[in-house]
Coordinates of C-alpha atoms and ligand atoms in Angstrom, one line a residue:
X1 CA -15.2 -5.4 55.8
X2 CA -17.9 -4.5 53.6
X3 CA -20.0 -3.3 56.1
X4 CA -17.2 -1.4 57.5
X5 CA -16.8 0.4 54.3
X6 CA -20.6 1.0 53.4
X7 CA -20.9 2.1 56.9
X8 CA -18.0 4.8 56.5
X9 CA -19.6 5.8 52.9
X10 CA -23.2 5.7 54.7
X11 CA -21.3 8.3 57.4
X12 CA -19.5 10.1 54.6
X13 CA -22.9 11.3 52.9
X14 CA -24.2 12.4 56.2
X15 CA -21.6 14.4 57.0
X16 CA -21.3 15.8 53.6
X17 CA -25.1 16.5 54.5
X18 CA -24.4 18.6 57.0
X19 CA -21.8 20.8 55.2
X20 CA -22.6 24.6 55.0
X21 CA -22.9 26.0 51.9
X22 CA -19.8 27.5 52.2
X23 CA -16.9 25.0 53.4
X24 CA -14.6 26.3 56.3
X25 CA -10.9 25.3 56.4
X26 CA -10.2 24.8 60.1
X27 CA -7.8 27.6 60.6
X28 CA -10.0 30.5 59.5
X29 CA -12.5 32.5 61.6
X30 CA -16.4 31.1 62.2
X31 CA -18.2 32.5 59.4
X32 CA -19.5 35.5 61.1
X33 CA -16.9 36.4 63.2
X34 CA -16.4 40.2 63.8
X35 CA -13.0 41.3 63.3
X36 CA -13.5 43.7 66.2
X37 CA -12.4 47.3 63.8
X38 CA -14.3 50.1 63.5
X39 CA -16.4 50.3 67.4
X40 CA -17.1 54.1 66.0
X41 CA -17.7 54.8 62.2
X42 CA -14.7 55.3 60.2
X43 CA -13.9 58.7 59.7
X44 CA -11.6 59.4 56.9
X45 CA -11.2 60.7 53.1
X46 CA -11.4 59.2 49.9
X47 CA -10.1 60.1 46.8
X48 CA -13.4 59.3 44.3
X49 CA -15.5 62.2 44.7
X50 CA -13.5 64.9 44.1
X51 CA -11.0 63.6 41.5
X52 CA -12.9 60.4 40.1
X53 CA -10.1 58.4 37.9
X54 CA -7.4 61.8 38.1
X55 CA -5.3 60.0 40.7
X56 CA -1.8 59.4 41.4
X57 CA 0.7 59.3 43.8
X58 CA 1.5 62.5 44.0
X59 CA -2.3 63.7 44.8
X60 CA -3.0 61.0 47.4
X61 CA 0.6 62.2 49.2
X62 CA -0.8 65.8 49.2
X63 CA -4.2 64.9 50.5
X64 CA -2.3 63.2 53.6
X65 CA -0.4 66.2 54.5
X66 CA -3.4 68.4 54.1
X67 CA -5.3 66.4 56.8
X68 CA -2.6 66.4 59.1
X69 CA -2.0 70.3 58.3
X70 CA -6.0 70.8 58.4
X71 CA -6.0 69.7 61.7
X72 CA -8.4 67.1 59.9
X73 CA -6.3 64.0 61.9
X74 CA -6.8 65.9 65.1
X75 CA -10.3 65.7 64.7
X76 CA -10.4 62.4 64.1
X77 CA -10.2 61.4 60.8
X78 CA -7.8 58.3 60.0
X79 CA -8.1 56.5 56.8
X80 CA -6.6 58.0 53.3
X81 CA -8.2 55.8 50.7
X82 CA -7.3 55.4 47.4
X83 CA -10.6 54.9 45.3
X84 CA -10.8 53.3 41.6
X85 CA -8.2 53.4 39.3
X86 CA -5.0 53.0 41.1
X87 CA -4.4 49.2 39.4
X88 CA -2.5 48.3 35.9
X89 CA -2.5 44.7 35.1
X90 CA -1.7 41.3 36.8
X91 CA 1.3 40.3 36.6
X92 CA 2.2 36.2 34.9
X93 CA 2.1 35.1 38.3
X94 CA -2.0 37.0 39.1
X95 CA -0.2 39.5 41.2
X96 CA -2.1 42.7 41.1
X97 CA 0.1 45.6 40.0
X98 CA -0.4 49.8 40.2
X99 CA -0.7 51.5 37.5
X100 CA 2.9 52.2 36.5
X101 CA 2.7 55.7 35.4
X102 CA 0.3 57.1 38.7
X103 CA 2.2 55.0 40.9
X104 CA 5.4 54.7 39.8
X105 CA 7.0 54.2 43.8
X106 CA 4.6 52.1 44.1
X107 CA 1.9 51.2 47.3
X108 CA 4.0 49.7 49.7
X109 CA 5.6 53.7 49.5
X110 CA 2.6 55.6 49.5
X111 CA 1.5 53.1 52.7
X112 CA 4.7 54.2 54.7
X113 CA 4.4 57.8 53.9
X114 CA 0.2 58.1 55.2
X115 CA 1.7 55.7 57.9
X116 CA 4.4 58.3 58.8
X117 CA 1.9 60.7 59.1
X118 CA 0.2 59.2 61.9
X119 CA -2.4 58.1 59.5
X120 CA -4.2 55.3 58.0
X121 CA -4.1 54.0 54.6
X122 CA -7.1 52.4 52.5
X123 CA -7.1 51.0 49.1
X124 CA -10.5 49.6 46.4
X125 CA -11.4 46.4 44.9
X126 CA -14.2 44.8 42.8
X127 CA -15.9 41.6 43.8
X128 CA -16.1 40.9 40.1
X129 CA -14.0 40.8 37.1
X130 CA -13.2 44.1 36.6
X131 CA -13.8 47.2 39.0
X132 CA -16.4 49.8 38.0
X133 CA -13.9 51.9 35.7
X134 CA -12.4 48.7 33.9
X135 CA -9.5 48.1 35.9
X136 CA -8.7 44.6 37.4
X137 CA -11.2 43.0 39.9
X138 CA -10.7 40.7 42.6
X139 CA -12.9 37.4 41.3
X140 CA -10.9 34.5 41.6
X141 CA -8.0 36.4 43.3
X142 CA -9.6 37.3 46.8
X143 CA -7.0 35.5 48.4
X144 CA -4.0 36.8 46.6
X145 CA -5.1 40.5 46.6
X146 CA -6.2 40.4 50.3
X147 CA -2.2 39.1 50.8
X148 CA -1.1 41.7 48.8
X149 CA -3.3 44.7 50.8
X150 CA -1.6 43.0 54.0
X151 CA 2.1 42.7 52.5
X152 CA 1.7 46.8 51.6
X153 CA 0.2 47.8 54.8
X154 CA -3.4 48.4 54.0
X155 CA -5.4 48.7 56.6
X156 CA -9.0 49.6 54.4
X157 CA -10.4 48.0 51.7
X158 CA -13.4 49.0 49.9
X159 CA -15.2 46.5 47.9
X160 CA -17.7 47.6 44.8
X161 CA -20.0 45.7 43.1
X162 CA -19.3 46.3 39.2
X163 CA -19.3 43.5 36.7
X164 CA -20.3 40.7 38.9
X165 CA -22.7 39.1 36.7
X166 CA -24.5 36.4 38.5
X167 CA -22.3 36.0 41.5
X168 CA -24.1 35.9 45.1
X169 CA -23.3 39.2 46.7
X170 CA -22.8 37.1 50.3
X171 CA -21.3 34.4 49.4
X172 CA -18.6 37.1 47.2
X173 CA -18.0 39.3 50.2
X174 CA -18.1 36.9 52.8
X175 CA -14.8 35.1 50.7
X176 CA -13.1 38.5 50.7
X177 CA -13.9 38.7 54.4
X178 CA -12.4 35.3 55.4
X179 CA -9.5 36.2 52.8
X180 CA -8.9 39.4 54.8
X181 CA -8.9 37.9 58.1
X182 CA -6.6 35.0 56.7
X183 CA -3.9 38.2 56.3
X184 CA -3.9 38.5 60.2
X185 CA -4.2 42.0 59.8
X186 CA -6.6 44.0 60.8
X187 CA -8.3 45.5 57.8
X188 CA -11.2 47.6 57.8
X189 CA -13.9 46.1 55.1
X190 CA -16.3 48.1 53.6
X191 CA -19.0 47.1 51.4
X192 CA -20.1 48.8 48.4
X193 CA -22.9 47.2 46.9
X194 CA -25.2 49.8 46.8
X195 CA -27.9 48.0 48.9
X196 CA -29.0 46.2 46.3
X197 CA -29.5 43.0 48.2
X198 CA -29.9 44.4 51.2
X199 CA -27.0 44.0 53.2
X200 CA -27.9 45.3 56.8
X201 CA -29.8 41.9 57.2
X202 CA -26.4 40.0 56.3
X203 CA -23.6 41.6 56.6
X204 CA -23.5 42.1 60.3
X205 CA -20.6 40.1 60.6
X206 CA -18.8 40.2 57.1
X207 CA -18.3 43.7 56.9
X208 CA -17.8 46.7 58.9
X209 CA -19.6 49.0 56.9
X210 CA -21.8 48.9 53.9
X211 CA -23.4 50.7 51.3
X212 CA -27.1 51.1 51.5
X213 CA -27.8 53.2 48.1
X214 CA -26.6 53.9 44.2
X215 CA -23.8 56.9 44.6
X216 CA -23.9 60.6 45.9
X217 CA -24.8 62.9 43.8
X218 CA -23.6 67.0 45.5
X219 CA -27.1 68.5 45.3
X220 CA -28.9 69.2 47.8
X221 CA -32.6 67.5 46.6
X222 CA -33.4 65.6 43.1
X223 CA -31.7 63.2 40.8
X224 CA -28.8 63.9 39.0
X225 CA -29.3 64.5 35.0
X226 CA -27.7 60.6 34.2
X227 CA -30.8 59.5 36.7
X228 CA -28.3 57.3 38.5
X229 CA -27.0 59.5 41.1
X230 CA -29.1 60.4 44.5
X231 CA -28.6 63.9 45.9
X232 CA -27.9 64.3 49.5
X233 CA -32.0 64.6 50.6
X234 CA -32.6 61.4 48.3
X235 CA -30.2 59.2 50.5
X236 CA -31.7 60.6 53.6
X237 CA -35.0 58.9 53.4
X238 CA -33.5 55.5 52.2
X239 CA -31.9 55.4 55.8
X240 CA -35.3 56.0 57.2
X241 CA -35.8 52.4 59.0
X242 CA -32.4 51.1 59.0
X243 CA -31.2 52.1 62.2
X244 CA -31.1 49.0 64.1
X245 CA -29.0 47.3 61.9
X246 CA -26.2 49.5 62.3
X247 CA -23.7 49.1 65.6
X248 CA -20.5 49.2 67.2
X249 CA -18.2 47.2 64.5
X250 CA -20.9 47.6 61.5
X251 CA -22.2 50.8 60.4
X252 CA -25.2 51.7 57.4
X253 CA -23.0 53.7 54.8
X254 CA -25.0 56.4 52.9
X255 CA -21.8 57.1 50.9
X256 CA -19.3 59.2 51.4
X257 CA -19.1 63.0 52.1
X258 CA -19.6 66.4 49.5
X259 CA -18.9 69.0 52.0
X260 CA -16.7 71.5 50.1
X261 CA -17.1 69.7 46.4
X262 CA -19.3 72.8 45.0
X263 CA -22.6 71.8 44.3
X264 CA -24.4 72.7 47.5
X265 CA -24.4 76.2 49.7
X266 CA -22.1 75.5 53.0
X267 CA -25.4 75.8 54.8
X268 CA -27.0 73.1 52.8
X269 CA -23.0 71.2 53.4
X270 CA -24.0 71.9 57.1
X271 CA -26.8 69.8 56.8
X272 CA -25.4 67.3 55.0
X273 CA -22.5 66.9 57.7
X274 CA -24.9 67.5 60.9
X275 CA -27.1 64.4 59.0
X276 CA -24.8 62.1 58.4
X277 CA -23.3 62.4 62.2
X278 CA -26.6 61.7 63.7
X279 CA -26.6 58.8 61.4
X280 CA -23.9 57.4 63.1
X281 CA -22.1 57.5 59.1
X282 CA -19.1 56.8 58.7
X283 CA -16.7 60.1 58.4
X284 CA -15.0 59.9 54.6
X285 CA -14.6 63.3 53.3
X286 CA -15.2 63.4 49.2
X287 CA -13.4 67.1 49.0
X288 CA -9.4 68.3 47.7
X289 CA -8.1 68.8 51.3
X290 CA -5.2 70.6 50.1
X291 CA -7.4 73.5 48.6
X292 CA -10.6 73.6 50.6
X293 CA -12.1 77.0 51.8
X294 CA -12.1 78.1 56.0
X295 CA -15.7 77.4 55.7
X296 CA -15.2 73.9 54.4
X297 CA -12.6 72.9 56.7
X298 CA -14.6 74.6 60.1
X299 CA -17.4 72.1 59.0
X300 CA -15.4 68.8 58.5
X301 CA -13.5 69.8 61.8
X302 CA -17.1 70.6 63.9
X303 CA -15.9 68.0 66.8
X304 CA -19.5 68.8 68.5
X305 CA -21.0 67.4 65.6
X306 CA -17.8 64.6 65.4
X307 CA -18.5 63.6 68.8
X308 CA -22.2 62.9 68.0
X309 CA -21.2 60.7 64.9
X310 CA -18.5 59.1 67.2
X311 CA -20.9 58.3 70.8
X312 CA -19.6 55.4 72.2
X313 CA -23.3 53.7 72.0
X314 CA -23.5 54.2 68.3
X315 CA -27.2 54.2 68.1
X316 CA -28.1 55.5 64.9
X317 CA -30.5 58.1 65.0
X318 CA -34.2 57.9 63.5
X319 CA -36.6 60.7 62.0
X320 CA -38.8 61.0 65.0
X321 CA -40.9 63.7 63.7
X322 CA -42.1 64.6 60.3
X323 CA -44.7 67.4 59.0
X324 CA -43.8 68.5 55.0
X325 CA -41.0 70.0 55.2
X326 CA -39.7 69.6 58.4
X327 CA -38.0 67.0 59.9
X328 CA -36.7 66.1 63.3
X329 CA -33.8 63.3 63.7
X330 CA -32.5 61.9 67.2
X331 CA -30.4 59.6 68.6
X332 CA -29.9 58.4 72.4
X333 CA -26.3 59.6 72.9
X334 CA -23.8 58.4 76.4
X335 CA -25.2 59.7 79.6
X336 CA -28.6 59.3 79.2
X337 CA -28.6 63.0 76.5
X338 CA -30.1 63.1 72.6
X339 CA -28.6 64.4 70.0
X340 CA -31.4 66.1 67.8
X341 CA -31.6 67.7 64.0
X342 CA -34.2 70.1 63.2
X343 CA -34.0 70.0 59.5
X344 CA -35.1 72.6 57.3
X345 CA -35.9 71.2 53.6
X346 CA -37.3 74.5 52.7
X347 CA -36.5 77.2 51.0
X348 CA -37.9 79.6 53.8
X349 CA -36.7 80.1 57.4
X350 CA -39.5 78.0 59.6
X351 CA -40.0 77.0 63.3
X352 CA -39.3 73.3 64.1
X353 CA -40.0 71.6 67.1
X354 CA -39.3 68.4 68.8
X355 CA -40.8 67.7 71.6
X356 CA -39.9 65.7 74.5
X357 CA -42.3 62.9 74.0
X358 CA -40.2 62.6 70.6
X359 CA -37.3 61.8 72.2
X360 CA -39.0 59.3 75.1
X361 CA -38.4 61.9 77.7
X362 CA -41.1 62.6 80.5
X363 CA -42.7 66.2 79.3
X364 CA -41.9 67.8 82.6
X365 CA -38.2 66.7 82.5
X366 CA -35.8 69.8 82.4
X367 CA -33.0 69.7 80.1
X368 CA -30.1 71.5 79.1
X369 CA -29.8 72.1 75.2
X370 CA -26.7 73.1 73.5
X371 CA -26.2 74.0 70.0
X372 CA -23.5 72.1 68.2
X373 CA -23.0 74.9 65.1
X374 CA -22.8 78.2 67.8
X375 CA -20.8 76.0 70.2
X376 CA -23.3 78.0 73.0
X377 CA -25.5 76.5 75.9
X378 CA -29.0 77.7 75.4
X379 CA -31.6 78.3 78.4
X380 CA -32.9 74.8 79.8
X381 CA -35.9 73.9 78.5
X382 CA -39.0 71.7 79.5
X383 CA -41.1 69.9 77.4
X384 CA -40.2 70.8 73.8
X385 CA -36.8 73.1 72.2
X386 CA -38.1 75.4 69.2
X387 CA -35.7 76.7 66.4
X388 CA -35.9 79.1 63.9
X389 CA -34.4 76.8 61.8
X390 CA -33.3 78.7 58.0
X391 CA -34.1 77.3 54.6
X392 CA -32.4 74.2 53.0
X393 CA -30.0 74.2 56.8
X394 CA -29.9 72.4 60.0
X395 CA -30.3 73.6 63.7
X396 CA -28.4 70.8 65.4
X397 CA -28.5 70.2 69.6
X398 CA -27.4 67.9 72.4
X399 CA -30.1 67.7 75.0
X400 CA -29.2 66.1 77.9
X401 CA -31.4 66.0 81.5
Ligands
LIG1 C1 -18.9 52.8 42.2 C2 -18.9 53.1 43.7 C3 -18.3 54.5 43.8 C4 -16.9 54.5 43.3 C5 -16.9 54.1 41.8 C6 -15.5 53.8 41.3 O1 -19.8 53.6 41.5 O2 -20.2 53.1 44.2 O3 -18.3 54.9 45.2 O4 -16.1 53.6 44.0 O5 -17.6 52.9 41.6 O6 -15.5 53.4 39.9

């Protein structure tokens, strides 16, 4: 008998041995299991760049209709998301609640309405205690708030990174993740962590899309005055490299979009929009929907440019040519084509080339170019396509053999 027992103890600590570092309850997904969403980047709008904390319910209704009456849903954008500041307090029972006085109908209502629309709805949370403006995190509630989400119809969450102290940023996401899935509905996850610990080499599987910088800043180069926030150029090179971690199902996020907020030329918003397509980004427009110019709305609906961010191979492009100023950026897009940037950082109109050996095409290969801002099939070319490309702008093509 007390062999029997030492020998059960003896097989006890061996098997406790083996435990991963994170235990597994038997009905959840394997640690690392895709939850299949988001095969092309997530295209949508959020509520934080434009009106920061100046939400409510009445704002986030009229941003819905506007991107159905836009013609914004047409092009492909889904997801309304709801940024920081839509929660009051918990309730005695740790239920998380809106803020009563911008939400008085409350989520579930505001879900059905973006719902009726044909749309999408999306909703933020904090791994830590509290989310980045002070309201409510999710620490020691992943499993409750994830139910929540489910039981209101949320079908987005974003996930910051504010007031987590020493908590491990895989281990915190990865419980949200499991939380999530535990819902049984399908719930996009993204990640906002900033890149601080470098999530492309871990999140793979946890996420479907994550942060890789600090927060966008609508200026076309330099730091913002606080020195926190990075202008549109700033997060371009930090995405220089990180191509092959993003994919079908989990995308590199360089944050969402400033077209129309005002702090850049619509040529410069061109560029910003043209970049962040070949970057296989995900879609989230930062702008009021309901007021935005014809300019603003003819960028965000470009379905040329769309349909590059959107490929089917999602291949995120890579800056395949560099001199100063002048950049090119390509991706391998379905069918065997490229999709190409020719970016202008300066101030001046310049000539930009990219070549065919750039793009791992034989030099005497004919192909036919077509520029995704004229909507107009240029003459084939061999070898090399030359733009005058304009200052602080974009000349952006599909070549295809
Ligand atoms: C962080 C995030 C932003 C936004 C704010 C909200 O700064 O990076 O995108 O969600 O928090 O407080």
């Amino acid at each position: 008998m007390r062999k029997t027992i030492r020998a059960a103890f003896a097989l006890l600590i061996a098997l406790s041995a083996c435990q991963p570092a994170i235990a597994r309850n038997a009905n959840e997904p394997l640690l690392g299991t895709p939850n299949g969403l988001a095969p092309t980047p997530p295209m949508g709008w959020n509520s934080w760049n434009k009106f920061g904390c100046n939400i409510n319910e009445k704002v986030i209704r009229a941003e819905a209709d506007a991107m159905v009456s836009s013609g914004m849903r047409d092009a492909g954008y889904r997801y309304i998301v709801i940024d920081d500041c839509w929660q009051g307090a918990r309730d005695k029972n740790g239920n998380i609640q809106p803020d009563p006085k911008r939400f008085p109908s409350g989520i579930k209502a505001l879900a059905d309405y973006v719902h009726a629309k044909g749309l999408k709805f999306g909703i933020y949370s904090d791994a830590g205690t509290k989310t980045c403006a002070g309201r409510p995190g999710s620490r020691g509630h992943e499993y409750q708030d994830a139910q929540t989400y489910a039981a209101w119809g949320v079908d987005y969450l974003k996930y910051d990174w504010c007031n987590t102290d020493t908590q491990d940023a895989t281990a915190s996401y990865l419980t949200m993740s499991r939380a999530l899935q535990a819902t049984g509905r399908p719930i996009v996850f993204s990640l906002c962590e900033w890149g601080k610990s470098k999530p492309w080499l871990w999140a793979q599987n946890i996420g479907n899309l994550w942060r890789t910088t600090d927060d966008i800043y609508d200026h076309w180069e330099g730091r913002s005055p606080d020195g926190y926030h990075l202008s549109m150029l700033e997060i371009l090179d930090l995405q220089a490299g990180l191509d092959t971690y993003a994919g079908p199902g989990h995308w590199n996020d360089p944050d969402m979009l400033e077209v129309g907020n005002g702090g850049m030329t619509d040529s410069e918003y061109k560029a910003h929009f043209s970049l962040w397509a070949i970057l296989a980004a995900p879609l989230i427009a930062g702008n009021d929907l309901s007021t935005m110019s014809d300019e603003t709305r003819t960028i965000l609906t470009n379905r040329e440019v769309i349909a590059v961010d959107q490929d089917p191979l999602g291949i995120e492009a890579k800056r395949v040519a560099k001199a100063g100023n002048y950049e090119v950026w390509a991706r391998p897009i379905k069918g065997g084509g490229r999709a190409v940037v020719l970016l202008n950082r300066s101030t001046e109109p310049h000539d930009i080339t990219v070549t065919w050996d750039a793009l791992q095409y034989p030099d005497d290969l004919k192909a036919a170019v077509r520029d995704l801002w004229l909507h107009k099939d240029l003459p084939a070319r061999q070898g090399a396509f030359t733009a005058n490309v304009q200052g602080h702008s974009v000349v952006m093509v599909t070549i295809k053999p």
